[in-house]
């Protein structure tokens, strides 16, 4: 069973800061590109987790070596090597995942016939999703509340730019400050030749 070609698979995000910068905005032509380092914040937890796991792996390996040097035999060293290797493997997975996220870039390109979302990273192959321009029926701004913060979590209101594609809702970008999202809203409206509907917040 395959997912609908009109369902968004790339680029979906909700954040207090805009993700895309406008490169080209003309009637029937649009090019949006993610800001440099836009994904670095999302990669930090993986880097921290990978670093902690790597430190644990090194500590376990050193404990095994010290136990062997103290005459406790090779069994502790072998056990520590196995456990340390497990932690080391998990650490590498997280570090590679963090690097993949940190180096990920997205762009949206619209021409007279097609909208293309392209995602590239230094890890893995590029991913592309395309839809026909005719499938895009509306643009709208909708308020959301998202969870932000580190140790102290809080709900923060953001305004999201949505694109209606058939029966699907595609989230293009969002911002806590509406004025920060306005250049993108203007660019999308100009390129698609559409007005933007404003959805009131429901309580």
Protein backbone atom coordinates (compact mmCIF):
# COMPACT_ATOMS: atom_id res chain seq x y z
CA UNK A 1 0.00 0.00 0.00
CA UNK A 2 1.46 3.36 -1.07
CA UNK A 3 0.71 6.75 0.43
CA UNK A 4 -1.18 9.37 -1.53
CA UNK A 5 1.06 11.45 -3.82
CA UNK A 6 -0.72 14.51 -2.42
CA UNK A 7 0.36 13.77 1.17
CA UNK A 8 3.27 15.85 2.39
CA UNK A 9 6.37 13.78 3.12
CA UNK A 10 9.10 16.45 3.10
CA UNK A 11 9.54 19.85 4.69
CA UNK A 12 6.79 19.70 7.33
CA UNK A 13 7.74 21.69 10.42
CA UNK A 14 6.40 24.02 13.11
CA UNK A 15 8.84 26.36 14.80
CA UNK A 16 8.95 29.83 16.40
CA UNK A 17 11.45 31.00 13.76
CA UNK A 18 11.00 30.91 9.97
CA UNK A 19 12.75 28.05 8.20
CA UNK A 20 12.75 29.28 4.60
CA UNK A 21 14.26 32.36 3.00
CA UNK A 22 12.89 33.71 -0.28
CA UNK A 23 15.38 33.43 -3.14
CA UNK A 24 13.04 34.11 -6.09
CA UNK A 25 9.44 35.33 -5.97
CA UNK A 26 7.74 36.07 -9.27
CA UNK A 27 4.38 35.22 -10.85
CA UNK A 28 4.45 31.48 -11.64
CA UNK A 29 7.98 31.18 -10.27
CA UNK A 30 9.20 30.63 -6.73
CA UNK A 31 12.39 29.42 -5.05
CA UNK A 32 12.58 29.01 -1.28
CA UNK A 33 15.67 27.76 0.52
CA UNK A 34 16.17 26.81 4.16
CA UNK A 35 18.35 29.17 6.15
CA UNK A 36 21.94 28.06 6.75
CA UNK A 37 22.27 26.14 10.01
CA UNK A 38 18.47 25.96 10.25
CA UNK A 39 18.59 22.33 11.41
CA UNK A 40 21.51 22.62 13.82
CA UNK A 41 19.30 23.11 16.87
CA UNK A 42 17.39 19.89 16.13
CA UNK A 43 20.68 17.98 15.87
CA UNK A 44 22.02 19.06 19.28
CA UNK A 45 20.18 16.39 21.36
CA UNK A 46 21.58 13.63 19.14
CA UNK A 47 25.11 15.03 19.41
CA UNK A 48 24.81 15.27 23.19
CA UNK A 49 23.35 11.77 23.47
CA UNK A 50 26.03 10.35 21.21
CA UNK A 51 28.77 12.05 23.19
CA UNK A 52 27.44 10.73 26.50
CA UNK A 53 27.17 7.18 25.13
CA UNK A 54 30.70 7.38 23.71
CA UNK A 55 32.03 8.53 27.09
CA UNK A 56 30.27 5.60 28.78
CA UNK A 57 31.74 3.20 26.22
CA UNK A 58 35.28 4.50 26.82
CA UNK A 59 34.83 4.31 30.60
CA UNK A 60 33.64 0.68 30.39
CA UNK A 61 36.55 -0.30 28.15
CA UNK A 62 39.08 1.36 30.45
CA UNK A 63 37.55 -0.38 33.48
CA UNK A 64 37.96 -3.73 31.73
CA UNK A 65 41.57 -3.02 30.83
CA UNK A 66 42.38 -1.94 34.40
CA UNK A 67 40.70 -5.06 35.79
CA UNK A 68 42.82 -7.21 33.47
CA UNK A 69 46.04 -5.43 34.49
CA UNK A 70 45.20 -6.01 38.15
CA UNK A 71 45.24 -9.74 37.57
CA UNK A 72 41.52 -10.42 37.44
CA UNK A 73 41.89 -12.29 34.17
CA UNK A 74 40.59 -11.68 30.68
CA UNK A 75 36.92 -12.29 31.46
CA UNK A 76 36.28 -8.74 32.77
CA UNK A 77 38.14 -7.30 29.80
CA UNK A 78 36.10 -9.38 27.37
CA UNK A 79 32.84 -8.46 29.05
CA UNK A 80 33.72 -4.75 29.09
CA UNK A 81 34.73 -4.90 25.44
CA UNK A 82 31.35 -6.38 24.52
CA UNK A 83 29.35 -3.89 26.57
CA UNK A 84 31.58 -0.98 25.56
CA UNK A 85 31.22 -1.95 21.91
CA UNK A 86 27.43 -1.93 22.27
CA UNK A 87 27.45 1.56 23.77
CA UNK A 88 29.97 2.70 21.18
CA UNK A 89 27.78 1.47 18.34
CA UNK A 90 24.77 3.31 19.73
CA UNK A 91 26.90 6.42 20.14
CA UNK A 92 28.04 6.31 16.51
CA UNK A 93 24.45 5.89 15.32
CA UNK A 94 23.38 9.01 17.21
CA UNK A 95 26.38 11.04 16.09
CA UNK A 96 25.81 10.09 12.46
CA UNK A 97 22.10 10.90 12.84
CA UNK A 98 22.93 14.27 14.35
CA UNK A 99 25.35 15.03 11.53
CA UNK A 100 22.70 14.05 8.96
CA UNK A 101 20.16 16.42 10.52
CA UNK A 102 22.67 19.25 10.95
CA UNK A 103 23.68 19.09 7.29
CA UNK A 104 20.14 18.77 5.93
CA UNK A 105 18.87 21.53 3.65
CA UNK A 106 15.45 21.91 2.04
CA UNK A 107 14.26 23.94 -0.90
CA UNK A 108 10.89 24.51 -2.55
CA UNK A 109 10.76 25.30 -6.26
CA UNK A 110 7.58 26.25 -8.11
CA UNK A 111 7.25 26.69 -11.86
CA UNK A 112 4.26 26.97 -14.14
CA UNK A 113 3.43 23.26 -13.80
CA UNK A 114 5.06 21.70 -10.76
CA UNK A 115 5.92 22.31 -7.11
CA UNK A 116 9.02 20.44 -6.00
CA UNK A 117 10.36 19.96 -2.48
CA UNK A 118 13.97 18.80 -2.45
CA UNK A 119 15.84 17.67 0.66
CA UNK A 120 19.59 17.11 0.64
CA UNK A 121 22.09 16.07 3.30
CA UNK A 122 25.73 15.03 3.46
CA UNK A 123 24.45 11.67 4.69
CA UNK A 124 22.22 9.68 2.34
CA UNK A 125 20.71 10.44 -1.02
CA UNK A 126 18.61 13.51 -1.89
CA UNK A 127 14.87 13.13 -1.44
CA UNK A 128 12.36 14.76 -3.78
CA UNK A 129 8.59 15.17 -3.72
CA UNK A 130 6.65 16.74 -6.58
CA UNK A 131 3.02 17.69 -7.09
CA UNK A 132 1.21 19.32 -9.96
CA UNK A 133 0.58 23.01 -9.51
CA UNK A 134 -3.09 22.47 -10.42
CA UNK A 135 -3.50 20.35 -7.27
CA UNK A 136 -2.82 23.40 -5.06
CA UNK A 137 -6.18 24.97 -4.29
CA UNK A 138 -5.61 27.45 -1.45
CA UNK A 139 -3.21 29.19 0.93
CA UNK A 140 -4.10 30.00 4.50
CA UNK A 141 -2.62 31.19 7.77
CA UNK A 142 -3.54 29.20 10.86
CA UNK A 143 -2.49 29.67 14.51
CA UNK A 144 -0.99 26.71 16.34
CA UNK A 145 0.50 26.11 19.76
CA UNK A 146 3.76 24.19 19.93
CA UNK A 147 5.91 22.93 22.79
CA UNK A 148 9.23 24.79 23.06
CA UNK A 149 12.08 25.02 25.54
CA UNK A 150 14.63 22.65 27.00
CA UNK A 151 14.28 21.54 30.61
CA UNK A 152 11.40 23.97 31.08
CA UNK A 153 8.73 23.27 28.49
CA UNK A 154 6.02 25.72 27.53
CA UNK A 155 3.33 26.18 24.92
CA UNK A 156 4.13 28.91 22.44
CA UNK A 157 1.69 30.27 19.85
CA UNK A 158 2.94 30.35 16.26
CA UNK A 159 1.37 31.31 12.96
CA UNK A 160 1.71 28.70 10.21
CA UNK A 161 1.42 29.11 6.45
CA UNK A 162 -0.57 26.18 5.07
CA UNK A 163 -1.05 25.06 1.49
CA UNK A 164 -4.17 23.06 0.61
CA UNK A 165 -3.42 20.25 -1.83
CA UNK A 166 -6.53 18.26 -2.68
CA UNK A 167 -7.84 17.06 0.68
CA UNK A 168 -4.41 17.38 2.33
CA UNK A 169 -2.96 20.24 4.39
CA UNK A 170 0.71 20.99 3.78
CA UNK A 171 2.57 23.08 6.35
CA UNK A 172 5.10 25.30 4.59
CA UNK A 173 6.56 27.36 7.43
CA UNK A 174 5.73 29.05 10.72
CA UNK A 175 6.86 31.83 13.04
CA UNK A 176 6.01 33.18 16.47
CA UNK A 177 6.15 36.74 15.10
CA UNK A 178 3.71 37.12 12.17
CA UNK A 179 5.81 39.85 10.56
CA UNK A 180 8.72 37.40 10.23
CA UNK A 181 6.53 35.11 8.13
CA UNK A 182 5.15 37.87 5.90
CA UNK A 183 7.87 37.77 3.17
CA UNK A 184 7.19 34.08 2.64
CA UNK A 185 3.42 34.62 2.63
CA UNK A 186 3.76 37.37 0.03
CA UNK A 187 6.08 35.24 -2.11
CA UNK A 188 3.75 32.22 -2.10
CA UNK A 189 0.69 34.33 -2.84
CA UNK A 190 2.44 36.07 -5.75
CA UNK A 191 3.83 32.89 -7.28
CA UNK A 192 0.54 30.99 -7.03
CA UNK A 193 -1.68 33.96 -7.83
CA UNK A 194 -3.81 33.32 -4.75
CA UNK A 195 -5.10 35.30 -1.83
CA UNK A 196 -4.28 34.03 1.67
CA UNK A 197 -7.11 33.10 4.02
CA UNK A 198 -6.65 33.85 7.71
CA UNK A 199 -8.07 31.23 10.11
CA UNK A 200 -9.02 32.51 13.55
CA UNK A 201 -7.72 30.68 16.60
CA UNK A 202 -10.26 28.38 18.20
CA UNK A 203 -10.37 27.87 21.98
